[in-house]
mmCIF file of C-alpha atoms in Angstrom:
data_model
loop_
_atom_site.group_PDB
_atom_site.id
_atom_site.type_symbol
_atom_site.label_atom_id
_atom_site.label_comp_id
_atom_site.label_asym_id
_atom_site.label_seq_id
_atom_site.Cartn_x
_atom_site.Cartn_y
_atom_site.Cartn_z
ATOM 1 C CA UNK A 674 260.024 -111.374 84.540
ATOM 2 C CA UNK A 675 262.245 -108.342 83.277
ATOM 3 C CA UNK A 676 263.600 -106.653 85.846
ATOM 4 C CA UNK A 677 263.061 -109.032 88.421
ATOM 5 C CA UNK A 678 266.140 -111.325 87.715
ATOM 6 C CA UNK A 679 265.889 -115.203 86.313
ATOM 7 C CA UNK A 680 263.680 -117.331 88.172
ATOM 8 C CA UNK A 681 263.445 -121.227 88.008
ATOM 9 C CA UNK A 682 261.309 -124.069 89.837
ATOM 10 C CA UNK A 683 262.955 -125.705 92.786
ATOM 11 C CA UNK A 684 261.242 -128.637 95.074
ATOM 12 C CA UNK A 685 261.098 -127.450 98.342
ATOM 13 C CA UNK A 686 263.386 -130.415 99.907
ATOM 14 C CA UNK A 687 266.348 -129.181 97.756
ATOM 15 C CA UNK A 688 265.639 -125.302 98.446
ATOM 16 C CA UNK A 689 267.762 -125.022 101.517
ATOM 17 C CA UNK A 690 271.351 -124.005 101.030
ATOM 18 C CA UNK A 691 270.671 -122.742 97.325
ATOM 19 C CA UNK A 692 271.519 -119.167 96.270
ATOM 20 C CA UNK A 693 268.501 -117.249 96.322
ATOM 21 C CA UNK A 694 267.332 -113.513 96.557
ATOM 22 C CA UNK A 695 264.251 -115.028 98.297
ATOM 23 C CA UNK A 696 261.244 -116.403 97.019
ATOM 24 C CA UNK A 697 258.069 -115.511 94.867
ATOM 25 C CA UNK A 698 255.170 -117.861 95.521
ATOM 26 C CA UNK A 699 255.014 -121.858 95.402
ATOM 27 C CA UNK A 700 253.039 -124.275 93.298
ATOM 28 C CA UNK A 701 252.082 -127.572 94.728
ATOM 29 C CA UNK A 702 251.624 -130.821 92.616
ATOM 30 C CA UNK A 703 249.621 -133.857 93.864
ATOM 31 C CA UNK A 704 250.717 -137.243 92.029
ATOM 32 C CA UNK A 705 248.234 -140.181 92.485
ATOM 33 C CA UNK A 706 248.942 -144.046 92.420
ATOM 34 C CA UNK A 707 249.667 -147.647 93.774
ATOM 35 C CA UNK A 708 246.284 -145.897 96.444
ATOM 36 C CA UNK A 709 248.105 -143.045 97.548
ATOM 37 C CA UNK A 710 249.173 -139.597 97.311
ATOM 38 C CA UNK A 711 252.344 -137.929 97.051
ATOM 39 C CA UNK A 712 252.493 -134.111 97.861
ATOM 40 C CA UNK A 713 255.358 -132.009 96.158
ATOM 41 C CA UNK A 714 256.120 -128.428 96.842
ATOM 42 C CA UNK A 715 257.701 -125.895 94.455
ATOM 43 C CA UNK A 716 258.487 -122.629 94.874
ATOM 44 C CA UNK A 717 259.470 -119.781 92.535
ATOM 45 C CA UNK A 718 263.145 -118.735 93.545
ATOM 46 C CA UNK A 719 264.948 -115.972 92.000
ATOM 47 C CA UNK A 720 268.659 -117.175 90.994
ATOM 48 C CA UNK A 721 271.493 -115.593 90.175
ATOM 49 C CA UNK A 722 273.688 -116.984 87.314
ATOM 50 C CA UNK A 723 276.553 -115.023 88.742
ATOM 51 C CA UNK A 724 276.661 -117.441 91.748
ATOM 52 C CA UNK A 725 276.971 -120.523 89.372
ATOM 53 C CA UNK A 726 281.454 -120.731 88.442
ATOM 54 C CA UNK A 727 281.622 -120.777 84.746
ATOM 55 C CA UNK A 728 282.694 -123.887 83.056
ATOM 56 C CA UNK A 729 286.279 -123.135 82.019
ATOM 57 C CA UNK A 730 287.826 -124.944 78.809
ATOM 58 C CA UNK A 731 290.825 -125.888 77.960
ATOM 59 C CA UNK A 732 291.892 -127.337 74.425
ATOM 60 C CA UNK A 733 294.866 -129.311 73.876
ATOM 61 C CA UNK A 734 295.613 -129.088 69.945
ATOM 62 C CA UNK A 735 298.938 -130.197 69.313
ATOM 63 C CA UNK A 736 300.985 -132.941 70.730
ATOM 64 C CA UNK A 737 302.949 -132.288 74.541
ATOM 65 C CA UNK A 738 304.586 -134.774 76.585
ATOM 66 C CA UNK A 739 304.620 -134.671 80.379
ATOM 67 C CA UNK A 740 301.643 -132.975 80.802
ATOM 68 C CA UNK A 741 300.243 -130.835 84.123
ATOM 69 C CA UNK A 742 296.619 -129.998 84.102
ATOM 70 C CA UNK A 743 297.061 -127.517 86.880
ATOM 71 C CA UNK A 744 299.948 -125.705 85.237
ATOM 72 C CA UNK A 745 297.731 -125.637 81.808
ATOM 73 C CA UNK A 746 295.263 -123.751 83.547
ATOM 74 C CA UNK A 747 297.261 -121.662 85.566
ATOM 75 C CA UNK A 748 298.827 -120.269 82.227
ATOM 76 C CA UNK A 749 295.595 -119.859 80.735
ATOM 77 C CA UNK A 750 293.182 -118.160 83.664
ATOM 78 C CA UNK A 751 295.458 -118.178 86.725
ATOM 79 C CA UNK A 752 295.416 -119.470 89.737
ATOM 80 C CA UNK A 753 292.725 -121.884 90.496
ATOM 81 C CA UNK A 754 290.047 -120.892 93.778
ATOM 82 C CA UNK A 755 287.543 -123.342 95.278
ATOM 83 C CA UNK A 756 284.217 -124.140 93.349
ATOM 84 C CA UNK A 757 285.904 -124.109 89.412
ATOM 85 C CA UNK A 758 284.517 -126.039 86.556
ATOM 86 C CA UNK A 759 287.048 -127.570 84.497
ATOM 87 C CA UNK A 760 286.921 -129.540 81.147
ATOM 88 C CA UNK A 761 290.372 -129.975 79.471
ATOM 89 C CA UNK A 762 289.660 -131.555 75.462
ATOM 90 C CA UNK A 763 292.656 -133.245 73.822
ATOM 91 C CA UNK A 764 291.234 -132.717 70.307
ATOM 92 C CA UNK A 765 291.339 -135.851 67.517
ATOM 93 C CA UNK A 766 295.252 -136.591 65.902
ATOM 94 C CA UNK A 767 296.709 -135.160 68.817
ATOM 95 C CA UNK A 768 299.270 -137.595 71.213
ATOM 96 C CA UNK A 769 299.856 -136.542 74.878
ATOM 97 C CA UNK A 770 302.901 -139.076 76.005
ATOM 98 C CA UNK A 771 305.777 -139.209 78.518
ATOM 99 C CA UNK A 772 309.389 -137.831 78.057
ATOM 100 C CA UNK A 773 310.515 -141.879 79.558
ATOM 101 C CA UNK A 774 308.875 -144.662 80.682
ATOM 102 C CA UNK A 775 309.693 -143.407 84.290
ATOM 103 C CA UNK A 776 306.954 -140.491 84.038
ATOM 104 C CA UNK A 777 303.463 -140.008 83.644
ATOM 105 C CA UNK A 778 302.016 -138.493 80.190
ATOM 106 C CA UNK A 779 299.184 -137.033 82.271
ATOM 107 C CA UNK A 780 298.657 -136.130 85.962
ATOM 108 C CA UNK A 781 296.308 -134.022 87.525
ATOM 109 C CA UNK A 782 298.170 -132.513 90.506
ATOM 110 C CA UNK A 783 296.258 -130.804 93.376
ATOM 111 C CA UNK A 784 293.086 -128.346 93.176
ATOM 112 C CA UNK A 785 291.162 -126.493 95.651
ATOM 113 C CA UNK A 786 288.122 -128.281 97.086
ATOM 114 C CA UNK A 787 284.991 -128.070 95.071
ATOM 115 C CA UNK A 788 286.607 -128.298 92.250
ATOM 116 C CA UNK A 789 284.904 -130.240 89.202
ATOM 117 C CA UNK A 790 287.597 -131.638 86.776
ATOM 118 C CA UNK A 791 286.886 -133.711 83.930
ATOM 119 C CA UNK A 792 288.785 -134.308 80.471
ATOM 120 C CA UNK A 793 287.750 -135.211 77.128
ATOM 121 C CA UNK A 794 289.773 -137.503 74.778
ATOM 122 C CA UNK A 795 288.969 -137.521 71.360
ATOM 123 C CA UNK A 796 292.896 -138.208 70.780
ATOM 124 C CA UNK A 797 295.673 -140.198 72.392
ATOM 125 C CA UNK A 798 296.673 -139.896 75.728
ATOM 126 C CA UNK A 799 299.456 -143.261 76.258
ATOM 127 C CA UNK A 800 302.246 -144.355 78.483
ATOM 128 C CA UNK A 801 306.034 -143.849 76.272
ATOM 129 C CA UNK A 802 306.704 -146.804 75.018
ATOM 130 C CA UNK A 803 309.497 -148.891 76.182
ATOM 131 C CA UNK A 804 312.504 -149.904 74.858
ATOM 132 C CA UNK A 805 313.209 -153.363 73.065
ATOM 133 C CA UNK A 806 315.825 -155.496 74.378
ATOM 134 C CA UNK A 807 319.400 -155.557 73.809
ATOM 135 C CA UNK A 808 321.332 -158.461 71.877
ATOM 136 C CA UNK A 809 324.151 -159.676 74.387
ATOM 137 C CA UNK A 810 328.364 -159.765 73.533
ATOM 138 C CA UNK A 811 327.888 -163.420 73.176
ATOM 139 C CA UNK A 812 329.823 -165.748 75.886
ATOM 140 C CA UNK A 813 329.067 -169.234 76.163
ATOM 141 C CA UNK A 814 326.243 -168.934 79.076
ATOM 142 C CA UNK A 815 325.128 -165.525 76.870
ATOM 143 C CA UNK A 816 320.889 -165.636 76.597
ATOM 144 C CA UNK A 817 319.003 -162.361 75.291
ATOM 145 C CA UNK A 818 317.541 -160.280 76.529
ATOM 146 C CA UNK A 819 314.192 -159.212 78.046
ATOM 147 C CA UNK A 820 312.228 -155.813 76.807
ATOM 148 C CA UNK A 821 311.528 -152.933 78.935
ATOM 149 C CA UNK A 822 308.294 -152.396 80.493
ATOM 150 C CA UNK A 823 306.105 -149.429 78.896
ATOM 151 C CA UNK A 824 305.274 -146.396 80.765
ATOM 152 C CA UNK A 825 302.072 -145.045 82.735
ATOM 153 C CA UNK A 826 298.842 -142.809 81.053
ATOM 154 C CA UNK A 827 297.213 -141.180 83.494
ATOM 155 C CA UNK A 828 297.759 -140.256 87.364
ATOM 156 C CA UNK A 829 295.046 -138.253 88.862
ATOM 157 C CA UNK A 830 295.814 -136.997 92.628
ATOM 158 C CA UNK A 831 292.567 -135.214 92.476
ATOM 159 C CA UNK A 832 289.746 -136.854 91.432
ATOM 160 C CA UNK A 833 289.074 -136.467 87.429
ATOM 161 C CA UNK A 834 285.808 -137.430 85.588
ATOM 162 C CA UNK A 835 287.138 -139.047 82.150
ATOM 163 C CA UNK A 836 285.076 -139.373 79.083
ATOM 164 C CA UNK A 837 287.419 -141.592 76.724
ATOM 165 C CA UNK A 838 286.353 -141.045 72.749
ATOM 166 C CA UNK A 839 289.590 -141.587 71.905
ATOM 167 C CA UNK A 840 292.894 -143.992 72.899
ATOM 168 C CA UNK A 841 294.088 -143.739 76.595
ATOM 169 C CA UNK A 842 296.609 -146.658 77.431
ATOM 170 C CA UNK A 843 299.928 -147.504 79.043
ATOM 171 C CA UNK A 844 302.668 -147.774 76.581
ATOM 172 C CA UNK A 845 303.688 -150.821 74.731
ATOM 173 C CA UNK A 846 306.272 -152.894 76.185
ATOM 174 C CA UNK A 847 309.565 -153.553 74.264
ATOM 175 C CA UNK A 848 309.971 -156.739 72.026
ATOM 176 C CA UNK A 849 313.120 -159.195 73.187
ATOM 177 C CA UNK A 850 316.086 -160.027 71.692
ATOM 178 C CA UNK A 851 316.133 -163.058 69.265
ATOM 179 C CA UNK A 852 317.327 -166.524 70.718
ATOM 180 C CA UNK A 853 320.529 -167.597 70.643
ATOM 181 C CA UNK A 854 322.042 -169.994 68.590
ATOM 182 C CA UNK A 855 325.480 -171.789 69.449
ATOM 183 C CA UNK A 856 328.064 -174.255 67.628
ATOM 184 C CA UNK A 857 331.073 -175.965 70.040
ATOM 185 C CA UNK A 858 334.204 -177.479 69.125
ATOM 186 C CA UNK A 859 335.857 -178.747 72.503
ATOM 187 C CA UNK A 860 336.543 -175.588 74.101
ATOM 188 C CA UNK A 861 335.677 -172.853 71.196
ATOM 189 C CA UNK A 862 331.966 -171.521 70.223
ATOM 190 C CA UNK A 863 330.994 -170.293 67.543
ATOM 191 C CA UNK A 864 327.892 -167.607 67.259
ATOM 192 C CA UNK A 865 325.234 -165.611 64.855
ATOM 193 C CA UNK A 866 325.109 -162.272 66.653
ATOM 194 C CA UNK A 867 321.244 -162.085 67.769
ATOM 195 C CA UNK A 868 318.544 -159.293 66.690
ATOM 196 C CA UNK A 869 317.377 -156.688 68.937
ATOM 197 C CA UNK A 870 313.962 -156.369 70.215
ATOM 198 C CA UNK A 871 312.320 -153.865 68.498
ATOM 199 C CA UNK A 872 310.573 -150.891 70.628
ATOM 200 C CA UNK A 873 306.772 -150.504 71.774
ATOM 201 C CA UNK A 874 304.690 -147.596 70.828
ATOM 202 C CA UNK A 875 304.977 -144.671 70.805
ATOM 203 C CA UNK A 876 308.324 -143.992 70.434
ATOM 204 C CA UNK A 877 309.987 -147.027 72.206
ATOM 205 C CA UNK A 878 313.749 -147.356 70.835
ATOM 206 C CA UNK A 879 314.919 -150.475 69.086
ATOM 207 C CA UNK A 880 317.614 -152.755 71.126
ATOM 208 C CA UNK A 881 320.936 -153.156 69.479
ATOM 209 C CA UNK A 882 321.667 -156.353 67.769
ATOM 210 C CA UNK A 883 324.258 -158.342 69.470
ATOM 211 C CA UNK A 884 328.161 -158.540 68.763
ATOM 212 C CA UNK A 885 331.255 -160.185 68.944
ATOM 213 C CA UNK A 886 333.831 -160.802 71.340
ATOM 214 C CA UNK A 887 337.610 -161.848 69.836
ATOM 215 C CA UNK A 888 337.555 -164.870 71.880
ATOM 216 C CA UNK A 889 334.461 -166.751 69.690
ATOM 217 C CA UNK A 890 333.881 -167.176 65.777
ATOM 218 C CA UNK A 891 331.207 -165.290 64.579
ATOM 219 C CA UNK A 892 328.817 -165.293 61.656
ATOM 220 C CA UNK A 893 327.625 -161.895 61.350
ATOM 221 C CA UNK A 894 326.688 -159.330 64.153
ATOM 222 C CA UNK A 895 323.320 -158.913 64.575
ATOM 223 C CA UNK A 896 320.843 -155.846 64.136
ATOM 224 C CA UNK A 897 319.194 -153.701 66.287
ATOM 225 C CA UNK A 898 315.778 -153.737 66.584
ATOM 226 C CA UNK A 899 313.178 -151.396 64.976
ATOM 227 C CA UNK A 900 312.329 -147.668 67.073
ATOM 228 C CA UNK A 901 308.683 -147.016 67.417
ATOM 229 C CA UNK A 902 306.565 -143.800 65.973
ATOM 230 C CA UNK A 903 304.104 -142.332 67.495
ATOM 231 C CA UNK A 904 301.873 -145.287 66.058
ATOM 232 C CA UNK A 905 303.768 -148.170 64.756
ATOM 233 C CA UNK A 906 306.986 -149.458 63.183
ATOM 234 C CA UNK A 907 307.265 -151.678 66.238
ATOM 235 C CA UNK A 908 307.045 -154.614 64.058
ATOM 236 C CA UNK A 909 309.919 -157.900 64.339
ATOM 237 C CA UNK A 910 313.220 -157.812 63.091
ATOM 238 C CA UNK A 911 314.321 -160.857 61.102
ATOM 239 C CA UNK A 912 317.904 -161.458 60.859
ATOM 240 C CA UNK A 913 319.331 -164.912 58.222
ATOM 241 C CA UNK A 914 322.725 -166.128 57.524
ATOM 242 C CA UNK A 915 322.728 -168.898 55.201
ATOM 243 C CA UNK A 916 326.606 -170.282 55.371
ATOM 244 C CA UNK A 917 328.442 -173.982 55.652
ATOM 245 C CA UNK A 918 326.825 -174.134 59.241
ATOM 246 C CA UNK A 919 323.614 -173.816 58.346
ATOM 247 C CA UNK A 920 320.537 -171.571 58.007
ATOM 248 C CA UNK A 921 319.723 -169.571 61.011
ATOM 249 C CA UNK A 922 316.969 -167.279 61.362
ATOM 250 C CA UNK A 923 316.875 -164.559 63.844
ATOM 251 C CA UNK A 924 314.074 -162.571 65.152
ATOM 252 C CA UNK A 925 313.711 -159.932 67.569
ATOM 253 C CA UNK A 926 310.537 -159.646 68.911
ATOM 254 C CA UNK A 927 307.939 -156.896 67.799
ATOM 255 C CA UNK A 928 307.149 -153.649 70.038
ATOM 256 C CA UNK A 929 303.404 -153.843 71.678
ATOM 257 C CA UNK A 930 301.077 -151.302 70.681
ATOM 258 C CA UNK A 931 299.383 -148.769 72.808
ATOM 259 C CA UNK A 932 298.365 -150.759 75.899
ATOM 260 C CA UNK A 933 299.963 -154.333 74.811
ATOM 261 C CA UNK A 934 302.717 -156.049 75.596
ATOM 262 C CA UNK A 935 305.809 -156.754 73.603
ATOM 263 C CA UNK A 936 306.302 -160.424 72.073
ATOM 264 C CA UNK A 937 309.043 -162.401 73.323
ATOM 265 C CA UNK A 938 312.060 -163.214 70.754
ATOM 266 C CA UNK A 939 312.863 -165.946 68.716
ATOM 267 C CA UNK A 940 314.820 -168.300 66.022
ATOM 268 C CA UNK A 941 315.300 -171.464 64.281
ATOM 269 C CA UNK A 942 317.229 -173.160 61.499
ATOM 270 C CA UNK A 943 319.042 -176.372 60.633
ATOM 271 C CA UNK A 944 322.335 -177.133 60.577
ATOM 272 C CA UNK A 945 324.832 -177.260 57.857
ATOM 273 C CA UNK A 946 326.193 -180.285 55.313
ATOM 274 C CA UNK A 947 329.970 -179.264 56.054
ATOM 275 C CA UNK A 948 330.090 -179.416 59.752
ATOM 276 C CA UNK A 949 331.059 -182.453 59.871
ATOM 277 C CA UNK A 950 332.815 -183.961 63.335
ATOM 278 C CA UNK A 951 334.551 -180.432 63.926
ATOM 279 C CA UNK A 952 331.448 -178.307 65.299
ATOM 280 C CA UNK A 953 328.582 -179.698 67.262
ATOM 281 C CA UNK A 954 325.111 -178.192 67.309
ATOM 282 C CA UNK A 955 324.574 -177.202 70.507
ATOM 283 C CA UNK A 956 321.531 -175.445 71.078
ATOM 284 C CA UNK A 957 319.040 -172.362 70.238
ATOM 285 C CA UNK A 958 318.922 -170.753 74.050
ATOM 286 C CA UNK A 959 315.717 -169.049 74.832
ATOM 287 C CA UNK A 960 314.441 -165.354 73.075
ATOM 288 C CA UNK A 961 313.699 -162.322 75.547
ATOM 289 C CA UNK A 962 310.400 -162.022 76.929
ATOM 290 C CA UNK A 963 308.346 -159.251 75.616
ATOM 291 C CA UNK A 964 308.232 -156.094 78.226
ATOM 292 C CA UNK A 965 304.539 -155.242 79.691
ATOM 293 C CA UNK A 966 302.434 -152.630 79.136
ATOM 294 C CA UNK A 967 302.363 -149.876 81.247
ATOM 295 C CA UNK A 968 299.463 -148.734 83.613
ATOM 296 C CA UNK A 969 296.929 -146.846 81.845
ATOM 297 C CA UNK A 970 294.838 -145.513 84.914
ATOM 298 C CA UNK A 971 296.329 -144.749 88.756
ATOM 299 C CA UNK A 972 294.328 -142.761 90.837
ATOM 300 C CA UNK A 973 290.716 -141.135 91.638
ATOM 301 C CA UNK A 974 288.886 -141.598 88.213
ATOM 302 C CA UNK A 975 285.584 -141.677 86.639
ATOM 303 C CA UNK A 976 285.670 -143.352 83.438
ATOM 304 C CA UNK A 977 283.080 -143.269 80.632
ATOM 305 C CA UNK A 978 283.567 -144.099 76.653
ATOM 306 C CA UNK A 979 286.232 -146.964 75.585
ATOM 307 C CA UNK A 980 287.659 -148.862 77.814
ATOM 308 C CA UNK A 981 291.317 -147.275 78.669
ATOM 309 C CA UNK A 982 294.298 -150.179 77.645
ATOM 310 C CA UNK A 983 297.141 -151.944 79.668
ATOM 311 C CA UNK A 984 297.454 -152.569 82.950
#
C-alpha cells in the first residue's frame, strides 16, 4: 500500500476512539461451534505510527544511590508530557542502594497521566544496610545491644510495572552485640568487654566493641563488629580471652544479607580454676537481637520475575 500510509486489521468493537485517517473496506469472519455462530467485523484502518509515543529507554550502568526515575529522565529527554512510554534497565553487576537506612534506593516520584512506567532489573536494587549494634561501657545492669533495622528498596508514587531478573530487597538488618558476661565480688564486677554486631548488607557499619569504665576490672575491651560490602563481609565476630577466670567466648552477631535479618548476639564459656571464694560467676546476660530487614516494595507495583526480599 505505498503511498497510502500503514494499514492494519482492527475488530470493529475496538475501532472507536483509535487514531485513524478513516477506513478502507471491512472483512467479516463467521466462526462456527457449540450450534452457533459468531459474527466478527474487521475493517482496514489506515494508522499512523506517529500517533503511537515511542518507548523511551533508560539504562542504568554503573552503581547510584538515592535514585529518582523522574529526574533520570528529565536529564536524558526532558520534561515528561502525558502518554510516555518508559522502561528504565539497571543492567547485571550494577547496585542501586540508599545513602542511610532513612531513604529509599529507588522511588518513582510523580508523572503525567498516561504514562506507562516499567523497570527492568537484571542487577541489584536493595535497601542500605543497617548498622550492627554497639557493645555497651559495661555497668552492672549493662546488656548489649540490639542492631539497626535495614533500609527500604523501592517506593513507587506512580504506579511502576516491575520485571525482577535480578535482586530487589530491603537491606539486611544489623547483627547484635555479643552477651554479656559478669564476675562479682561483694560490691565490685568484673567484665570481658563484648563484640559488636557486625553490619547487614550492603554497606551496613560494624558496632563498636564494648569498653571499660575505671570503676570495674576488665579483661580486654571488646571489638567492633565487621562493616558490610556491597555483598558480604557481614559475617560474626568472635571475641576469646582465656585467663585465671575462665574461657569466655564472645560473638557479635552476623549482618543479614539482602532482604534478611541480622542474627541476634551471643557467648559462652566456663569459669576459671583460680577463682576461688573471691569472684562469683554471676551470669552471661542476653546478646542483641538481630535488626530486620527493610521493606523491599511500598507503593503501586506490578511485579513479575523473582520474588523481591524483606519485608
Amino acid at each position: 500500500y505505498k503511498g497510502y500510509g500503514h494499514f492494519r486489521l482492527v475488530p470493529d468493537v475496538l475501532l472507536k476512539g483509535l487514531p485513524s485517517g478513516g477506513t478502507a473496506g471491512q472483512y467479516s469472519q463467521v466462526s462456527t461451534g457449540s450450534g452457533h455462530q459468531v459474527r466478527t467485523t474487521f475493517f482496514w484502518q489506515r494508522f499512523d505510527p506517529d500517533l503511537v509515543s515511542p518507548l523511551r529507554t533508560i539504562l542504568i550502568d554503573q552503581d547510584m544511590t538515592d535514585v529518582n526515575l523522574l529526574d533520570l529522565f528529565v536529564a536524558t529527554y526532558g520534561a515528561p508530557t502525558e502518554g510516555e512510554r518508559v522502561k528504565f534497565i539497571v543492567a547485571e553487576d550494577v547496585l542501586i542502594t540508599a545513602s542511610t537506612t532513612s531513604d529509599y534506593a529507588l522511588i518513582t516520584d510523580d508523572w503525567p497521566p498516561s504514562t506507562e512506567l516499567s523497570m527492568d532489573v537484571l542487577g541489584v536494587v536493595a535497601g542500605r544496610g543497617g548498622d550492627g549494634g554497639d557493645g555497651l561501657d559495661q555497668g552492672a545492669s549493662a546488656t548489649a545491644k540490639k542492631g539497626h533495622d535495614g533500609g527500604n528498596a523501592i517506593l513507587a508514587t506512580y504506579p511502576l510495572a516491575l520485571n525482577n531478573q535480578g535482586i530487589v530487597a530491603g537491606g539486611g538488618g544489623g547483627g547484635g552485640a555479643s552477651a554479656n558476661w559478669r564476675l562479682t565480688s561483694g560490691t565490685a564486677s568484673s567484665y570481658i568487654g563484648n563484640a559488636g554486631g557486625s553490619g547487614g548488607v550492603p554497606f551496613g557499619a560494624g558496632g563498636s566493641g564494648g569498653t571499660m569504665g575505671t570503676t570495674v576490672n576488665w579483661h580486654g575491651d571488646g571489638p567492633d563488629g565487621k562493616t558490610a560490602t556491597r555483598d558480604g563481609n557481614n559475617t560474626s565476630e568472635v571475641f576469646t580471652v582465656d585467663n585465671v577466670l575462665g574461657v569466655r567466648t564472645h560473638i557479635g552477631g552476623g549482618g543479614g544479607t539482602y532482604g534478611h535479618n541480622g542474627w541476634v548476639g551471643g557467648g559462652g564459656g566456663e569459669d576459671g580454676e583460680n577463682m576461688g571464694d573471691y569472684w562469683t560467676a554471676n551470669e552471661w546476660r542476653e546478646g542483641g537481637q538481630g535488626g530486620l530487614a527493610g521493606i523491599a516494595l511500598t507503593g503501586s507495583i506490578a511485579l513479575t520475575g523473582n520474588p523481591a526480599l524483606g519485608r
